[in-house]
Amino acid sequence: MKNSINLAGAYIGVIIGAGFASGQEVLQFFTSFGIHSVLGIVVATVLFAFLGMQVTQLGSTLQTRSHKSIIDHICGRFIGRGVDIIITFFLFGVTVIMIAGSGTIFEEQFGIPSMVGAIVMTVLTIGTLLLNVNKIMSIISAVTPFLFVIMIIISGYSFFTSNLSLNQIISS
């Protein structure tokens, strides 16, 4: 049961948290369409749950130790290599963006040169990669509930201290 909870926490933290953490995705792809966006949110939620479950079950069935086995099983060896290259390219891109963003946050929020922030994030990233997968999953699944609680607190605070009425929020 503990492994299942760790896996769920890591999945939520990495897949959903990373993609929707800023709130811009939800704002631009869903809420900008008004009340009709609820259907899109429901579909996205169902797909996240269903596809995550399918990939997890496939990995368990194949007893894989790497994502490559799952990709090869789904796509075949030849196309699987191309898909793996694309995944690696996008993961590298996301990493570069996160490092640049952390540098910018250091500069904007603390007045520390952005290069220092980028170096700190790079060192933390390399340090994390030196851990084994189980430790990384445990850390992510432990942090995810904390982030969720913080998100609820900030949302509640924003909701109760906003000067806008619910109708103004919906129409904007």
PDB file of C-alpha atoms in Angstrom:
ATOM      1  CA  MET A   1       0.000   0.000   0.000  1.00  0.00           C
ATOM      2  CA  LYS A   2       2.877   2.382   0.822  1.00  0.00           C
ATOM      3  CA  ASN A   3       4.372   1.845  -2.654  1.00  0.00           C
ATOM      4  CA  SER A   4       1.006   2.615  -4.248  1.00  0.00           C
ATOM      5  CA  ILE A   5       0.683   5.838  -2.266  1.00  0.00           C
ATOM      6  CA  ASN A   6       4.266   6.826  -3.130  1.00  0.00           C
ATOM      7  CA  LEU A   7       3.625   6.114  -6.810  1.00  0.00           C
ATOM      8  CA  ALA A   8       0.375   8.105  -6.769  1.00  0.00           C
ATOM      9  CA  GLY A   9       2.047  11.017  -4.998  1.00  0.00           C
ATOM     10  CA  ALA A  10       4.942  11.001  -7.439  1.00  0.00           C
ATOM     11  CA  TYR A  11       2.565  10.805 -10.417  1.00  0.00           C
ATOM     12  CA  ILE A  12       0.493  13.715  -9.167  1.00  0.00           C
ATOM     13  CA  GLY A  13       3.576  15.732  -8.262  1.00  0.00           C
ATOM     14  CA  VAL A  14       5.480  15.150 -11.486  1.00  0.00           C
ATOM     15  CA  ILE A  15       2.865  14.760 -14.209  1.00  0.00           C
ATOM     16  CA  ILE A  16       0.014  16.901 -12.989  1.00  0.00           C
ATOM     17  CA  GLY A  17       1.942  19.263 -10.719  1.00  0.00           C
ATOM     18  CA  ALA A  18       4.604  20.118 -13.254  1.00  0.00           C
ATOM     19  CA  GLY A  19       2.140  20.670 -16.048  1.00  0.00           C
ATOM     20  CA  PHE A  20      -0.413  22.673 -14.128  1.00  0.00           C
ATOM     21  CA  ALA A  21       1.671  24.203 -11.335  1.00  0.00           C
ATOM     22  CA  SER A  22       1.682  27.775 -12.583  1.00  0.00           C
ATOM     23  CA  GLY A  23      -2.050  27.850 -13.202  1.00  0.00           C
ATOM     24  CA  GLN A  24      -1.453  29.405 -16.619  1.00  0.00           C
ATOM     25  CA  GLU A  25      -2.375  26.173 -18.385  1.00  0.00           C
ATOM     26  CA  VAL A  26      -5.721  25.999 -16.620  1.00  0.00           C
ATOM     27  CA  LEU A  27      -6.335  29.707 -17.197  1.00  0.00           C
ATOM     28  CA  GLN A  28      -5.444  29.698 -20.899  1.00  0.00           C
ATOM     29  CA  PHE A  29      -6.745  26.298 -21.969  1.00  0.00           C
ATOM     30  CA  PHE A  30      -9.806  25.937 -19.766  1.00  0.00           C
ATOM     31  CA  THR A  31     -11.185  28.884 -17.824  1.00  0.00           C
ATOM     32  CA  SER A  32     -10.937  31.304 -20.746  1.00  0.00           C
ATOM     33  CA  PHE A  33     -13.861  29.372 -22.265  1.00  0.00           C
ATOM     34  CA  GLY A  34     -16.139  30.157 -19.324  1.00  0.00           C
ATOM     35  CA  ILE A  35     -18.540  27.632 -17.850  1.00  0.00           C
ATOM     36  CA  HIS A  36     -18.057  25.308 -20.847  1.00  0.00           C
ATOM     37  CA  SER A  37     -14.485  24.724 -19.707  1.00  0.00           C
ATOM     38  CA  VAL A  38     -15.742  22.411 -16.959  1.00  0.00           C
ATOM     39  CA  LEU A  39     -16.181  19.668 -19.562  1.00  0.00           C
ATOM     40  CA  GLY A  40     -12.551  20.098 -20.671  1.00  0.00           C
ATOM     41  CA  ILE A  41     -11.379  19.933 -17.061  1.00  0.00           C
ATOM     42  CA  VAL A  42     -13.372  16.721 -16.495  1.00  0.00           C
ATOM     43  CA  VAL A  43     -11.980  15.140 -19.694  1.00  0.00           C
ATOM     44  CA  ALA A  44      -8.390  16.119 -18.748  1.00  0.00           C
ATOM     45  CA  THR A  45      -8.866  14.679 -15.250  1.00  0.00           C
ATOM     46  CA  VAL A  46     -10.235  11.388 -16.583  1.00  0.00           C
ATOM     47  CA  LEU A  47      -7.436  11.108 -19.164  1.00  0.00           C
ATOM     48  CA  PHE A  48      -4.729  11.832 -16.577  1.00  0.00           C
ATOM     49  CA  ALA A  49      -6.137   9.122 -14.304  1.00  0.00           C
ATOM     50  CA  PHE A  50      -6.827   6.563 -17.048  1.00  0.00           C
ATOM     51  CA  LEU A  51      -3.572   6.944 -18.985  1.00  0.00           C
ATOM     52  CA  GLY A  52      -1.498   7.022 -15.799  1.00  0.00           C
ATOM     53  CA  MET A  53      -3.183   3.818 -14.639  1.00  0.00           C
ATOM     54  CA  GLN A  54      -2.650   2.131 -18.023  1.00  0.00           C
ATOM     55  CA  VAL A  55       1.063   2.980 -18.187  1.00  0.00           C
ATOM     56  CA  THR A  56       1.541   1.891 -14.566  1.00  0.00           C
ATOM     57  CA  GLN A  57      -0.242  -1.418 -15.167  1.00  0.00           C
ATOM     58  CA  LEU A  58       1.749  -2.018 -18.341  1.00  0.00           C
ATOM     59  CA  GLY A  59       5.007  -1.341 -16.506  1.00  0.00           C
ATOM     60  CA  SER A  60       3.966  -3.716 -13.740  1.00  0.00           C
ATOM     61  CA  THR A  61       2.895  -6.428 -16.190  1.00  0.00           C
ATOM     62  CA  LEU A  62       6.145  -6.176 -18.165  1.00  0.00           C
ATOM     63  CA  GLN A  63       8.209  -5.892 -14.947  1.00  0.00           C
ATOM     64  CA  THR A  64      10.151  -3.035 -16.519  1.00  0.00           C
ATOM     65  CA  ARG A  65      12.981  -1.102 -14.966  1.00  0.00           C
ATOM     66  CA  SER A  66      13.023   1.557 -17.677  1.00  0.00           C
ATOM     67  CA  HIS A  67      10.547   3.614 -19.668  1.00  0.00           C
ATOM     68  CA  LYS A  68      12.168   2.308 -22.861  1.00  0.00           C
ATOM     69  CA  SER A  69      10.606  -1.130 -22.421  1.00  0.00           C
ATOM     70  CA  ILE A  70       7.125   0.382 -22.250  1.00  0.00           C
ATOM     71  CA  ILE A  71       7.750   2.643 -25.241  1.00  0.00           C
ATOM     72  CA  ASP A  72       9.136  -0.279 -27.275  1.00  0.00           C
ATOM     73  CA  HIS A  73       6.127  -2.405 -26.287  1.00  0.00           C
ATOM     74  CA  ILE A  74       3.666   0.283 -27.388  1.00  0.00           C
ATOM     75  CA  CYS A  75       5.490   1.635 -30.451  1.00  0.00           C
ATOM     76  CA  GLY A  76       7.832  -1.151 -31.527  1.00  0.00           C
ATOM     77  CA  ARG A  77      11.633  -0.976 -31.463  1.00  0.00           C
ATOM     78  CA  PHE A  78      12.132   1.328 -34.456  1.00  0.00           C
ATOM     79  CA  ILE A  79       9.469   3.940 -33.697  1.00  0.00           C
ATOM     80  CA  GLY A  80      10.156   3.474 -29.982  1.00  0.00           C
ATOM     81  CA  ARG A  81      13.689   4.798 -30.436  1.00  0.00           C
ATOM     82  CA  GLY A  82      12.323   7.909 -32.140  1.00  0.00           C
ATOM     83  CA  VAL A  83       9.752   8.418 -29.379  1.00  0.00           C
ATOM     84  CA  ASP A  84      12.494   8.016 -26.758  1.00  0.00           C
ATOM     85  CA  ILE A  85      14.613  10.644 -28.516  1.00  0.00           C
ATOM     86  CA  ILE A  86      11.637  13.023 -28.592  1.00  0.00           C
ATOM     87  CA  ILE A  87      10.933  12.421 -24.875  1.00  0.00           C
ATOM     88  CA  THR A  88      14.598  13.013 -24.045  1.00  0.00           C
ATOM     89  CA  PHE A  89      14.613  16.220 -26.109  1.00  0.00           C
ATOM     90  CA  PHE A  90      11.540  17.575 -24.324  1.00  0.00           C
ATOM     91  CA  LEU A  91      12.835  16.582 -20.875  1.00  0.00           C
ATOM     92  CA  PHE A  92      16.086  18.392 -21.642  1.00  0.00           C
ATOM     93  CA  GLY A  93      14.101  21.434 -22.770  1.00  0.00           C
ATOM     94  CA  VAL A  94      11.972  21.432 -19.615  1.00  0.00           C
ATOM     95  CA  THR A  95      15.103  21.126 -17.481  1.00  0.00           C
ATOM     96  CA  VAL A  96      16.745  24.086 -19.212  1.00  0.00           C
ATOM     97  CA  ILE A  97      13.571  26.161 -18.789  1.00  0.00           C
ATOM     98  CA  MET A  98      13.327  25.261 -15.089  1.00  0.00           C
ATOM     99  CA  ILE A  99      16.969  26.181 -14.487  1.00  0.00           C
ATOM    100  CA  ALA A 100      16.549  29.495 -16.324  1.00  0.00           C
ATOM    101  CA  GLY A 101      13.327  30.179 -14.425  1.00  0.00           C
ATOM    102  CA  SER A 102      14.950  29.517 -11.074  1.00  0.00           C
ATOM    103  CA  GLY A 103      17.729  31.931 -11.987  1.00  0.00           C
ATOM    104  CA  THR A 104      15.148  34.572 -12.816  1.00  0.00           C
ATOM    105  CA  ILE A 105      13.292  33.980  -9.540  1.00  0.00           C
ATOM    106  CA  PHE A 106      16.530  34.372  -7.565  1.00  0.00           C
ATOM    107  CA  GLU A 107      17.152  37.696  -9.292  1.00  0.00           C
ATOM    108  CA  GLU A 108      13.591  39.055  -9.095  1.00  0.00           C
ATOM    109  CA  GLN A 109      12.733  37.933  -5.573  1.00  0.00           C
ATOM    110  CA  PHE A 110      16.057  38.059  -3.748  1.00  0.00           C
ATOM    111  CA  GLY A 111      18.252  40.392  -5.800  1.00  0.00           C
ATOM    112  CA  ILE A 112      20.796  37.595  -6.298  1.00  0.00           C
ATOM    113  CA  PRO A 113      22.304  37.324  -9.793  1.00  0.00           C
ATOM    114  CA  SER A 114      20.360  34.927 -12.004  1.00  0.00           C
ATOM    115  CA  MET A 115      23.516  32.914 -12.713  1.00  0.00           C
ATOM    116  CA  VAL A 116      23.717  32.006  -9.003  1.00  0.00           C
ATOM    117  CA  GLY A 117      20.104  30.805  -9.041  1.00  0.00           C
ATOM    118  CA  ALA A 118      20.726  28.760 -12.166  1.00  0.00           C
ATOM    119  CA  ILE A 119      23.828  27.181 -10.625  1.00  0.00           C
ATOM    120  CA  VAL A 120      21.970  26.364  -7.379  1.00  0.00           C
ATOM    121  CA  MET A 121      19.153  24.692  -9.345  1.00  0.00           C
ATOM    122  CA  THR A 122      21.659  22.795 -11.497  1.00  0.00           C
ATOM    123  CA  VAL A 123      23.473  21.477  -8.407  1.00  0.00           C
ATOM    124  CA  LEU A 124      20.133  20.475  -6.799  1.00  0.00           C
ATOM    125  CA  THR A 125      19.069  18.740 -10.010  1.00  0.00           C
ATOM    126  CA  ILE A 126      22.324  16.794 -10.283  1.00  0.00           C
ATOM    127  CA  GLY A 127      22.120  15.904  -6.580  1.00  0.00           C
ATOM    128  CA  THR A 128      18.588  14.602  -7.074  1.00  0.00           C
ATOM    129  CA  LEU A 129      19.625  12.525 -10.075  1.00  0.00           C
ATOM    130  CA  LEU A 130      22.317  10.854  -7.978  1.00  0.00           C
ATOM    131  CA  LEU A 131      19.621   9.380  -5.707  1.00  0.00           C
ATOM    132  CA  ASN A 132      17.956   6.125  -6.642  1.00  0.00           C
ATOM    133  CA  VAL A 133      14.440   6.136  -8.092  1.00  0.00           C
ATOM    134  CA  ASN A 134      12.774   4.958  -4.852  1.00  0.00           C
ATOM    135  CA  LYS A 135      14.283   7.844  -2.885  1.00  0.00           C
ATOM    136  CA  ILE A 136      13.253  10.347  -5.550  1.00  0.00           C
ATOM    137  CA  MET A 137       9.697   8.987  -5.547  1.00  0.00           C
ATOM    138  CA  SER A 138       9.558   9.150  -1.761  1.00  0.00           C
ATOM    139  CA  ILE A 139      10.719  12.770  -1.744  1.00  0.00           C
ATOM    140  CA  ILE A 140       8.266  13.807  -4.457  1.00  0.00           C
ATOM    141  CA  SER A 141       5.349  11.976  -2.857  1.00  0.00           C
ATOM    142  CA  ALA A 142       6.177  13.567   0.505  1.00  0.00           C
ATOM    143  CA  VAL A 143       6.317  17.087  -0.941  1.00  0.00           C
ATOM    144  CA  THR A 144       3.145  16.772  -3.065  1.00  0.00           C
ATOM    145  CA  PRO A 145       0.626  16.862  -0.162  1.00  0.00           C
ATOM    146  CA  PHE A 146       2.412  19.908   1.268  1.00  0.00           C
ATOM    147  CA  LEU A 147       2.151  21.705  -2.091  1.00  0.00           C
ATOM    148  CA  PHE A 148      -1.521  20.725  -2.354  1.00  0.00           C
ATOM    149  CA  VAL A 149      -2.263  22.204   1.091  1.00  0.00           C
ATOM    150  CA  ILE A 150      -0.406  25.414   0.195  1.00  0.00           C
ATOM    151  CA  MET A 151      -2.410  25.643  -3.044  1.00  0.00           C
ATOM    152  CA  ILE A 152      -5.701  25.255  -1.117  1.00  0.00           C
ATOM    153  CA  ILE A 153      -4.650  27.947   1.378  1.00  0.00           C
ATOM    154  CA  ILE A 154      -3.635  30.411  -1.347  1.00  0.00           C
ATOM    155  CA  SER A 155      -6.796  29.708  -3.359  1.00  0.00           C
ATOM    156  CA  GLY A 156      -8.976  30.152  -0.281  1.00  0.00           C
ATOM    157  CA  TYR A 157      -7.211  33.360   0.668  1.00  0.00           C
ATOM    158  CA  SER A 158      -7.599  34.713  -2.878  1.00  0.00           C
ATOM    159  CA  PHE A 159     -11.264  33.727  -2.990  1.00  0.00           C
ATOM    160  CA  PHE A 160     -12.170  35.325   0.335  1.00  0.00           C
ATOM    161  CA  THR A 161     -10.108  38.513  -0.082  1.00  0.00           C
ATOM    162  CA  SER A 162     -10.974  39.249  -3.723  1.00  0.00           C
ATOM    163  CA  ASN A 163     -12.890  42.438  -4.470  1.00  0.00           C
ATOM    164  CA  LEU A 164     -14.583  40.805  -7.468  1.00  0.00           C
ATOM    165  CA  SER A 165     -17.975  39.149  -7.369  1.00  0.00           C
ATOM    166  CA  LEU A 166     -18.386  35.578  -8.610  1.00  0.00           C
ATOM    167  CA  ASN A 167     -20.186  36.892 -11.730  1.00  0.00           C
ATOM    168  CA  GLN A 168     -17.269  39.207 -12.526  1.00  0.00           C
ATOM    169  CA  ILE A 169     -14.793  36.334 -12.139  1.00  0.00           C
ATOM    170  CA  ILE A 170     -16.854  34.060 -14.407  1.00  0.00           C
ATOM    171  CA  SER A 171     -17.331  36.725 -17.100  1.00  0.00           C
ATOM    172  CA  SER A 172     -13.667  37.750 -17.198  1.00  0.00           C
TER     173      SER A 172
END
